[in-house]
Structure formats: C-alpha cells, structure tokens
Amino acid sequence: MPNLSDPRLADYANLRDVELRKSLEAEHGLFIAEGEKVIRRAVAAGYPVRSVLLAPRWAEPLADLLDELGDRVHVVDDAVVEDITGFPVHRGALAAMERLPLPTVEQVLTGHGALSRGIRALDDPAGHGAPPRPIPVVKDLHDHGHGDQGYGDHDRGNHGHDDHDHDHGHDGNGDHNRARDHGDVERVEPGPQPPRRVLVLEDLVDHGNVGAIFRCAAALGVEAVILSPRCADPLYRRSVKVSMGAVFAIPYARMTNWHGGLAELRAAGFQTLALTPDQSVTPLDRVAMAERVALLLGSEGDGLSSRWLREADEAVCIPMSPAAMGFGVDSLNVVAAAAIACHGLMRGNSADLPHQQS
C-alpha cells in the first residue's frame, strides 16, 4: 500500500482537510484539478502539470495527455486513490498543477490579466507551460505503505497570491504584437482589450460559491473578477471543480488593500454598483450603466460591508416577488443572485461589448 509520508504522494494527501491544504498549496505553489474536463482546461490554460493520479479506467480517455507526461503519471486502484486523498474521487482523475503568477488588479483592469497565460499558450501550443518542479517517479504505488493526511470541504476563506505578472512576451523579435505580411508590410495585431464588465467579490469565503460565481461570470460574458483580500481561493480544489474550469477562462486578481479597493476601480473609470437585497434602491434592470461597470457582491451572510455600500456609485437590487416577501423570502443566495446580476450587467452597452460581436 502507498505510504503517505512518501513525498511523491504529498500533493494528493488529505484533500478534505481545508486548513492543511491551504497552507500546503500556498507553500508549494500548487493546486489540484479534478476530473478529465477540468484537467484538460487547466493544461490548455497553460498551467504546468506536476503529476497525475488516476484510476485505471481514466487511462484511456486521458491517453493523449498522459503519453506526454511519462513518469509523472500514477495509475492506482480507486481504493488506493481514496486512501491517499481521504475521500472517494468519483471523477477518478486528479492532477497536481503549478500555479502561475497572479496579475495585479491594475493589470486585470487594463486588459493584461490573462497575458501570461496567453503567452504560455502561444509559446507552447500543447499547453504544458514551463517544466514542473522535479518529483520522484512512482512506478508501482502498491509497493509502499500508507499514512494519513487530507483536505476538507469546509468552506472557509483562503488567501490567493499577489505575485506580479509580466506584461510582455517574446516572439523572437522582441515584439509579440506585430506580424509581417506579404510585401514586407507590417500588420499590427490588436492588443489586450480592457474589460468593460467586472464582478467584485467582497469576503465570499465559501469555495463552492466562488467557483459557481466564476462559472456564471464566464458563461454570461463578464470579462474579469476582482477579489477582496479575504475571499476564498478560486484555485482551491472545490472552487475549480464547481466552476468546471471556468476559473481558468476569466482573468482575476486579488486586492491588496480592501479599504481603498473601490478607489482603484473608480480611478480606472469604472462605475461601481453595489448589489443589495434592499428593495428600496434602483432595480438593476433600470440603472443607467456607464461604459465600464463593476458590480459588487457581498459575503454569504452579511452581504456587502457598510463601507462599500456607502462608497459605491449606486446601490442596486434584484426585484423580488411581493408575495414571496410576504412569506419571508426576501433575498436570493449569492450564486443565484450573481447569475441574475451577471445577465443584467451585460444589458448595458451590450451591442458594443467584444463578446457580443459576430
């Protein structure tokens, strides 16, 4: 049986122990992708693969990827996967991935938030990114013993990384935004487009909620997400799983200064709208939206802080049924509210938004 004290398996140990995993993943700069679709989306987004742990039935569906990973692939029985991780892995495949540097809020708001991923994809079309840190090869996990570690699904907060991303890639000629056409005529390729519609999450600590909101945002065309310092980590396993990989599809950044965070948005030209259950404020579908809009969503229990409510340009609500309110149903959970709000957010200037162009 595998031995969880063996460092070759440490990336996958105790996946249900949230606090342990948060410290371990932050220390080692990794995250866990679960399931074939999510793993493929992470690889396509340019996240380097440290290793893959999977049950035999997933070896064939992932064969094209596994062939290129060689000895970083560990195929074991379902029971062994459960022993290592601490829970039944119903999707049968896990990948330990290297994190990429997180862009700053300024980089995301100026359209450079996904640039490092894009450059990795251009430089490495297969999507593997830089070589992962060396890890020992495990050819036969059944020859080892087994210990006890793990990660929990208790949905408490997690801090992300504030490492600065790089703004420039290279095509061998020092300018990745230009291409040569016939007749020695230069063609200027379009640069990164600044987002016009952004979600700002304040202190959401449930990893599942954060993942679901990323999925809503990506599906409905919101172009970026900004997190307050205490928001849960979008790359925590449950967030990634619930988002179905949408956390890889939309640029995001984490504020380093909650107190002055909205000032940075305003300085970038964003109208800030604070979503609240208060039915006395302007309904979201009636607000006059500016060219650039940031919608603020508050924590699961208390909603937005009084400071952000005061500082926002306008408070907005999703109209509730008076009959339902009479029964005490006066609000939606934050994921349902986010889905409706994202749809409403795309109403303003929708004909001019990049994702609406044919």
Short mmCIF file of C-alpha atoms in Angstrom, two decimals:
data_model
loop_
_atom_site.label_atom_id
_atom_site.label_comp_id
_atom_site.label_asym_id
_atom_site.label_seq_id
_atom_site.Cartn_x
_atom_site.Cartn_y
_atom_site.Cartn_z
CA MET A 1 0.00 0.00 0.00
CA PRO A 2 1.19 3.59 -0.62
CA ASN A 3 2.82 5.47 2.20
CA LEU A 4 1.50 9.00 2.58
CA SER A 5 4.71 10.05 4.26
CA ASP A 6 6.34 9.47 0.85
CA PRO A 7 6.91 12.93 -0.73
CA ARG A 8 5.98 11.52 -4.12
CA LEU A 9 2.34 11.45 -3.00
CA ALA A 10 2.27 14.56 -0.84
CA ASP A 11 0.47 16.68 -3.43
CA TYR A 12 -2.64 14.50 -3.11
CA ALA A 13 -2.73 13.79 0.62
CA ASN A 14 -5.72 14.77 2.75
CA LEU A 15 -7.67 16.69 0.14
CA ARG A 16 -10.58 17.12 2.57
CA ASP A 17 -8.58 18.97 5.22
CA VAL A 18 -9.12 22.58 4.16
CA GLU A 19 -6.76 24.32 6.55
CA LEU A 20 -3.94 21.85 5.88
CA ARG A 21 -4.43 22.09 2.13
CA LYS A 22 -4.49 25.87 2.14
CA SER A 23 -1.13 26.06 3.86
CA LEU A 24 0.37 23.20 1.83
CA GLU A 25 -0.79 24.54 -1.53
CA ALA A 26 0.37 28.07 -0.72
CA GLU A 27 3.76 26.78 0.43
CA HIS A 28 4.34 24.66 -2.65
CA GLY A 29 2.59 26.83 -5.24
CA LEU A 30 0.22 24.13 -6.45
CA PHE A 31 -3.46 23.37 -6.86
CA ILE A 32 -5.48 20.26 -7.64
CA ALA A 33 -7.59 19.81 -10.78
CA GLU A 34 -10.22 17.07 -10.57
CA GLY A 35 -11.83 15.28 -13.50
CA GLU A 36 -10.91 14.93 -17.16
CA LYS A 37 -12.56 18.14 -18.41
CA VAL A 38 -11.09 20.30 -15.66
CA ILE A 39 -7.62 18.81 -16.09
CA ARG A 40 -7.70 19.44 -19.82
CA ARG A 41 -8.89 23.02 -19.32
CA ALA A 42 -6.12 23.68 -16.82
CA VAL A 43 -3.50 22.32 -19.21
CA ALA A 44 -4.95 24.32 -22.12
CA ALA A 45 -4.78 27.46 -19.96
CA GLY A 46 -1.05 26.94 -19.58
CA TYR A 47 -0.76 25.60 -16.03
CA PRO A 48 2.21 23.21 -15.81
CA VAL A 49 1.44 19.65 -14.67
CA ARG A 50 3.38 18.35 -11.68
CA SER A 51 1.81 14.89 -11.80
CA VAL A 52 -1.43 12.99 -12.38
CA LEU A 53 -3.07 10.45 -10.06
CA LEU A 54 -5.87 8.42 -11.58
CA ALA A 55 -7.82 5.18 -11.54
CA PRO A 56 -7.20 2.70 -14.41
CA ARG A 57 -10.50 3.47 -16.18
CA TRP A 58 -9.29 7.01 -16.90
CA ALA A 59 -6.02 5.97 -18.52
CA GLU A 60 -7.57 5.60 -21.97
CA PRO A 61 -9.69 8.81 -22.02
CA LEU A 62 -6.63 10.81 -20.96
CA ALA A 63 -4.13 8.81 -23.03
CA ASP A 64 -3.13 11.71 -25.30
CA LEU A 65 -2.21 13.83 -22.30
CA LEU A 66 -0.67 11.03 -20.24
CA ASP A 67 1.65 9.93 -23.03
CA GLU A 68 3.39 13.30 -22.86
CA LEU A 69 3.71 13.24 -19.06
CA GLY A 70 5.59 9.96 -18.82
CA ASP A 71 6.65 9.07 -15.30
CA ARG A 72 4.59 11.84 -13.78
CA VAL A 73 1.51 9.63 -14.20
CA HIS A 74 0.48 7.38 -11.29
CA VAL A 75 -2.26 4.83 -12.07
CA VAL A 76 -3.74 3.14 -9.00
CA ASP A 77 -6.95 1.42 -7.93
CA ASP A 78 -9.93 3.50 -6.75
CA ALA A 79 -9.42 2.29 -3.18
CA VAL A 80 -5.82 3.49 -3.22
CA VAL A 81 -6.88 6.92 -4.55
CA GLU A 82 -9.40 7.17 -1.72
CA ASP A 83 -6.80 6.16 0.85
CA ILE A 84 -4.43 8.84 -0.39
CA THR A 85 -6.92 11.68 -0.77
CA GLY A 86 -9.27 10.87 2.11
CA PHE A 87 -12.46 10.70 0.04
CA PRO A 88 -13.96 8.82 -2.95
CA VAL A 89 -12.80 10.59 -6.12
CA HIS A 90 -15.88 10.00 -8.26
CA ARG A 91 -14.32 11.59 -11.33
CA GLY A 92 -11.40 9.23 -10.98
CA ALA A 93 -8.57 11.55 -12.03
CA LEU A 94 -6.58 14.22 -10.21
CA ALA A 95 -3.76 16.42 -11.43
CA ALA A 96 -1.39 18.46 -9.30
CA MET A 97 -0.77 21.70 -11.19
CA GLU A 98 1.71 24.52 -10.73
CA ARG A 99 0.17 27.93 -10.03
CA LEU A 100 1.03 30.83 -12.32
CA PRO A 101 1.82 34.32 -11.01
CA LEU A 102 -1.38 36.18 -10.22
CA PRO A 103 -1.77 39.51 -12.04
CA THR A 104 -2.36 42.72 -10.14
CA VAL A 105 -5.72 44.46 -10.09
CA GLU A 106 -4.26 47.14 -12.36
CA GLN A 107 -3.12 44.55 -14.89
CA VAL A 108 -6.56 42.92 -14.99
CA LEU A 109 -8.37 46.25 -15.34
CA THR A 110 -6.11 47.30 -18.20
CA GLY A 111 -6.63 44.03 -20.06
CA HIS A 112 -3.31 42.38 -19.24
CA GLY A 113 -4.67 39.91 -16.69
CA ALA A 114 -4.56 36.85 -18.94
CA LEU A 115 -1.42 37.81 -20.83
CA SER A 116 0.93 35.38 -19.10
CA ARG A 117 -1.44 32.52 -19.85
CA GLY A 118 -1.84 33.64 -23.45
CA ILE A 119 1.91 33.87 -23.98
CA ARG A 120 2.38 30.41 -22.50
CA ALA A 121 -0.22 29.07 -24.91
CA LEU A 122 1.49 30.77 -27.88
CA ASP A 123 4.96 29.63 -26.88
CA ASP A 124 3.75 26.13 -26.06
CA PRO A 125 0.69 25.18 -28.17
CA ALA A 126 0.28 21.93 -26.28
CA GLY A 127 -0.44 23.99 -23.19
CA HIS A 128 2.09 22.39 -20.89
CA GLY A 129 3.84 25.58 -19.84
CA ALA A 130 7.18 25.57 -18.08
CA PRO A 131 8.59 22.25 -16.83
CA PRO A 132 7.23 21.38 -13.38
CA ARG A 133 9.43 21.00 -10.37
CA PRO A 134 11.17 17.62 -10.40
CA ILE A 135 9.29 14.95 -8.47
CA PRO A 136 10.32 11.36 -7.79
CA VAL A 137 8.86 8.69 -10.04
CA VAL A 138 6.28 6.32 -8.61
CA LYS A 139 6.10 3.30 -10.88
CA ASP A 140 4.24 0.96 -8.54
CA LEU A 141 2.35 2.59 -5.70
CA HIS A 142 1.37 -0.77 -4.26
CA ASP A 143 4.95 -1.33 -3.10
CA HIS A 144 4.70 1.42 -0.49
CA GLY A 145 2.93 1.97 2.81
CA HIS A 146 0.10 4.36 3.67
CA GLY A 147 -0.31 7.23 6.11
CA ASP A 148 -2.99 9.81 6.83
CA GLN A 149 -3.30 13.36 5.54
CA GLY A 150 -6.11 15.19 3.61
CA TYR A 151 -8.13 18.30 2.62
CA GLY A 152 -11.65 19.25 3.74
CA ASP A 153 -14.69 20.68 2.03
CA HIS A 154 -15.37 23.06 4.91
CA ASP A 155 -15.87 26.29 3.03
CA ARG A 156 -13.83 28.86 4.87
CA GLY A 157 -11.74 31.64 3.36
CA ASN A 158 -8.42 31.30 1.65
CA HIS A 159 -5.96 33.93 0.52
CA GLY A 160 -4.61 34.00 -3.01
CA HIS A 161 -1.26 35.17 -4.18
CA ASP A 162 -0.37 38.74 -5.07
CA ASP A 163 2.65 37.99 -7.19
CA HIS A 164 3.03 40.35 -10.12
CA ASP A 165 2.54 39.02 -13.60
CA HIS A 166 4.71 40.01 -16.54
CA ASP A 167 3.27 42.23 -19.21
CA HIS A 168 5.43 41.19 -22.13
CA GLY A 169 6.04 38.03 -24.09
CA HIS A 170 8.52 37.36 -26.87
CA ASP A 171 8.17 36.07 -30.40
CA GLY A 172 11.89 36.02 -31.06
CA ASN A 173 11.84 39.54 -32.48
CA GLY A 174 11.10 41.49 -29.30
CA ASP A 175 7.52 42.41 -30.23
CA HIS A 176 4.72 39.89 -29.78
CA ASN A 177 2.01 42.27 -31.06
CA ARG A 178 3.31 42.58 -34.61
CA ALA A 179 3.32 40.25 -37.58
CA ARG A 180 4.82 40.53 -41.07
CA ASP A 181 2.54 40.40 -44.08
CA HIS A 182 3.42 39.87 -47.75
CA GLY A 183 5.36 42.66 -49.41
CA ASP A 184 7.16 43.48 -46.15
CA VAL A 185 4.07 45.35 -44.91
CA GLU A 186 3.63 45.41 -41.16
CA ARG A 187 0.27 44.36 -39.74
CA VAL A 188 -0.42 45.47 -36.18
CA GLU A 189 -2.26 42.82 -34.21
CA PRO A 190 -4.86 44.04 -31.72
CA GLY A 191 -3.56 44.28 -28.16
CA PRO A 192 -5.34 43.20 -25.00
CA GLN A 193 -8.78 44.72 -24.55
CA PRO A 194 -9.62 46.28 -21.16
CA PRO A 195 -12.69 44.70 -19.57
CA ARG A 196 -15.94 46.65 -19.57
CA ARG A 197 -17.92 44.45 -17.19
CA VAL A 198 -16.32 43.22 -13.95
CA LEU A 199 -17.51 41.41 -10.82
CA VAL A 200 -16.02 42.40 -7.47
CA LEU A 201 -16.40 39.86 -4.65
CA GLU A 202 -16.14 41.05 -1.07
CA ASP A 203 -15.28 38.42 1.54
CA LEU A 204 -17.00 35.40 0.00
CA VAL A 205 -15.50 32.54 1.99
CA ASP A 206 -17.33 29.54 0.54
CA HIS A 207 -15.13 27.90 -2.08
CA GLY A 208 -18.10 26.35 -3.87
CA ASN A 209 -19.82 29.72 -4.13
CA VAL A 210 -16.71 31.37 -5.54
CA GLY A 211 -16.35 28.62 -8.16
CA ALA A 212 -20.03 28.82 -9.12
CA ILE A 213 -19.84 32.61 -9.49
CA PHE A 214 -16.81 32.30 -11.76
CA ARG A 215 -18.82 29.89 -13.90
CA CYS A 216 -21.75 32.34 -14.07
CA ALA A 217 -19.45 35.23 -14.90
CA ALA A 218 -17.60 33.37 -17.66
CA ALA A 219 -20.78 31.90 -19.17
CA LEU A 220 -22.59 35.23 -19.34
CA GLY A 221 -19.72 37.31 -20.68
CA VAL A 222 -18.36 39.14 -17.66
CA GLU A 223 -14.76 39.82 -18.52
CA ALA A 224 -12.92 39.84 -15.18
CA VAL A 225 -13.31 39.18 -11.46
CA ILE A 226 -11.69 41.13 -8.63
CA LEU A 227 -11.45 39.54 -5.17
CA SER A 228 -11.18 41.27 -1.82
CA PRO A 229 -8.22 40.10 0.31
CA ARG A 230 -10.34 37.68 2.38
CA CYS A 231 -12.18 35.95 -0.46
CA ALA A 232 -11.80 32.20 -0.88
CA ASP A 233 -9.17 30.93 -3.28
CA PRO A 234 -10.54 30.31 -6.81
CA LEU A 235 -7.87 27.62 -7.33
CA TYR A 236 -8.82 25.60 -4.28
CA ARG A 237 -9.97 22.16 -5.45
CA ARG A 238 -13.66 22.67 -4.69
CA SER A 239 -13.73 26.07 -6.40
CA VAL A 240 -12.09 24.66 -9.51
CA LYS A 241 -14.41 21.64 -9.53
CA VAL A 242 -17.64 23.63 -9.10
CA SER A 243 -16.56 26.12 -11.75
CA MET A 244 -15.89 23.29 -14.23
CA GLY A 245 -12.65 25.04 -15.09
CA ALA A 246 -14.21 28.49 -15.58
CA VAL A 247 -11.62 29.85 -13.12
CA PHE A 248 -9.11 29.30 -15.95
CA ALA A 249 -11.23 31.15 -18.51
CA ILE A 250 -11.68 34.54 -16.87
CA PRO A 251 -8.91 36.87 -15.64
CA TYR A 252 -8.95 37.66 -11.94
CA ALA A 253 -6.86 39.46 -9.34
CA ARG A 254 -6.88 39.91 -5.59
CA MET A 255 -6.90 43.33 -3.92
CA THR A 256 -4.07 44.05 -1.55
CA ASN A 257 -5.97 46.93 0.07
CA TRP A 258 -9.64 46.37 0.90
CA HIS A 259 -10.01 49.81 2.47
CA GLY A 260 -9.10 51.61 -0.75
CA GLY A 261 -10.06 48.92 -3.23
CA LEU A 262 -13.01 50.74 -4.77
CA ALA A 263 -10.91 53.84 -5.33
CA GLU A 264 -8.70 51.81 -7.68
CA LEU A 265 -11.76 50.76 -9.67
CA ARG A 266 -13.02 54.33 -9.91
CA ALA A 267 -9.58 55.53 -10.98
CA ALA A 268 -9.76 53.01 -13.83
CA GLY A 269 -13.04 54.57 -14.97
CA PHE A 270 -15.50 52.04 -13.54
CA GLN A 271 -18.98 52.85 -12.34
CA THR A 272 -19.44 50.82 -9.15
CA LEU A 273 -22.83 49.22 -8.47
CA ALA A 274 -23.47 47.62 -5.07
CA LEU A 275 -25.92 44.70 -5.15
CA THR A 276 -28.15 44.60 -2.08
CA PRO A 277 -31.43 42.87 -1.10
CA ASP A 278 -32.86 46.31 -0.15
CA GLN A 279 -35.90 46.69 -2.39
CA SER A 280 -35.99 50.46 -1.95
CA VAL A 281 -32.96 51.00 -4.19
CA THR A 282 -32.83 51.07 -8.01
CA PRO A 283 -33.60 47.74 -9.71
CA LEU A 284 -30.59 46.52 -11.66
CA ASP A 285 -32.56 46.37 -14.89
CA ARG A 286 -33.36 50.09 -14.65
CA VAL A 287 -30.00 51.55 -13.76
CA ALA A 288 -28.22 53.71 -16.33
CA MET A 289 -24.95 51.92 -16.95
CA ALA A 290 -21.69 53.56 -17.91
CA GLU A 291 -19.26 52.16 -20.47
CA ARG A 292 -17.30 50.37 -17.73
CA VAL A 293 -19.22 48.86 -14.81
CA ALA A 294 -18.08 46.92 -11.74
CA LEU A 295 -20.79 45.05 -9.84
CA LEU A 296 -20.08 44.45 -6.15
CA LEU A 297 -21.28 41.24 -4.45
CA GLY A 298 -21.04 40.77 -0.68
CA SER A 299 -20.36 37.85 1.63
CA GLU A 300 -22.75 34.93 2.08
CA GLY A 301 -24.07 36.01 5.48
CA ASP A 302 -23.78 39.76 5.88
CA GLY A 303 -23.70 40.96 2.29
CA LEU A 304 -21.63 43.99 1.38
CA SER A 305 -19.92 45.96 4.12
CA SER A 306 -21.37 49.32 5.06
CA ARG A 307 -18.20 50.99 3.76
CA TRP A 308 -18.53 49.54 0.27
CA LEU A 309 -22.26 50.29 0.21
CA ARG A 310 -21.52 53.92 1.04
CA GLU A 311 -18.63 54.22 -1.40
CA ALA A 312 -20.39 52.63 -4.38
CA ASP A 313 -21.76 54.97 -7.03
CA GLU A 314 -25.20 53.40 -6.71
CA ALA A 315 -26.93 50.61 -4.81
CA VAL A 316 -28.98 48.24 -6.95
CA CYS A 317 -31.28 45.29 -6.28
CA ILE A 318 -32.89 42.32 -7.99
CA PRO A 319 -36.66 42.89 -7.69
CA MET A 320 -38.30 40.23 -5.51
CA SER A 321 -41.88 38.98 -5.65
CA PRO A 322 -44.01 40.89 -3.11
CA ALA A 323 -45.94 37.68 -2.41
CA ALA A 324 -42.73 35.79 -1.67
CA MET A 325 -41.50 38.60 0.54
CA GLY A 326 -44.75 38.33 2.47
CA PHE A 327 -43.72 34.77 3.33
CA GLY A 328 -40.29 35.94 4.41
CA VAL A 329 -38.43 35.08 1.21
CA ASP A 330 -36.68 38.42 0.82
CA SER A 331 -33.40 37.50 -0.88
CA LEU A 332 -31.53 35.02 -3.05
CA ASN A 333 -28.42 33.07 -2.23
CA VAL A 334 -25.30 34.71 -3.57
CA VAL A 335 -24.81 32.33 -6.50
CA ALA A 336 -28.39 32.75 -7.77
CA ALA A 337 -28.10 36.49 -7.30
CA ALA A 338 -24.79 36.50 -9.15
CA ALA A 339 -26.26 34.63 -12.13
CA ILE A 340 -29.17 37.04 -12.46
CA ALA A 341 -26.94 40.05 -11.85
CA CYS A 342 -24.38 38.94 -14.46
CA HIS A 343 -27.16 38.65 -17.03
CA GLY A 344 -28.41 42.11 -16.11
CA LEU A 345 -24.92 43.53 -16.08
CA MET A 346 -24.42 42.61 -19.73
CA ARG A 347 -27.52 44.59 -20.75
CA GLY A 348 -25.80 47.98 -20.74
CA ASN A 349 -23.95 48.70 -24.00
CA SER A 350 -24.27 45.01 -24.86
CA ALA A 351 -24.16 45.65 -28.60
CA ASP A 352 -20.72 47.18 -28.21
CA LEU A 353 -19.19 44.56 -25.92
CA PRO A 354 -16.49 42.39 -27.52
CA HIS A 355 -18.18 39.10 -26.68
CA GLN A 356 -21.37 40.20 -28.46
CA GLN A 357 -19.67 40.87 -31.78
CA SER A 358 -20.40 38.44 -34.59
#
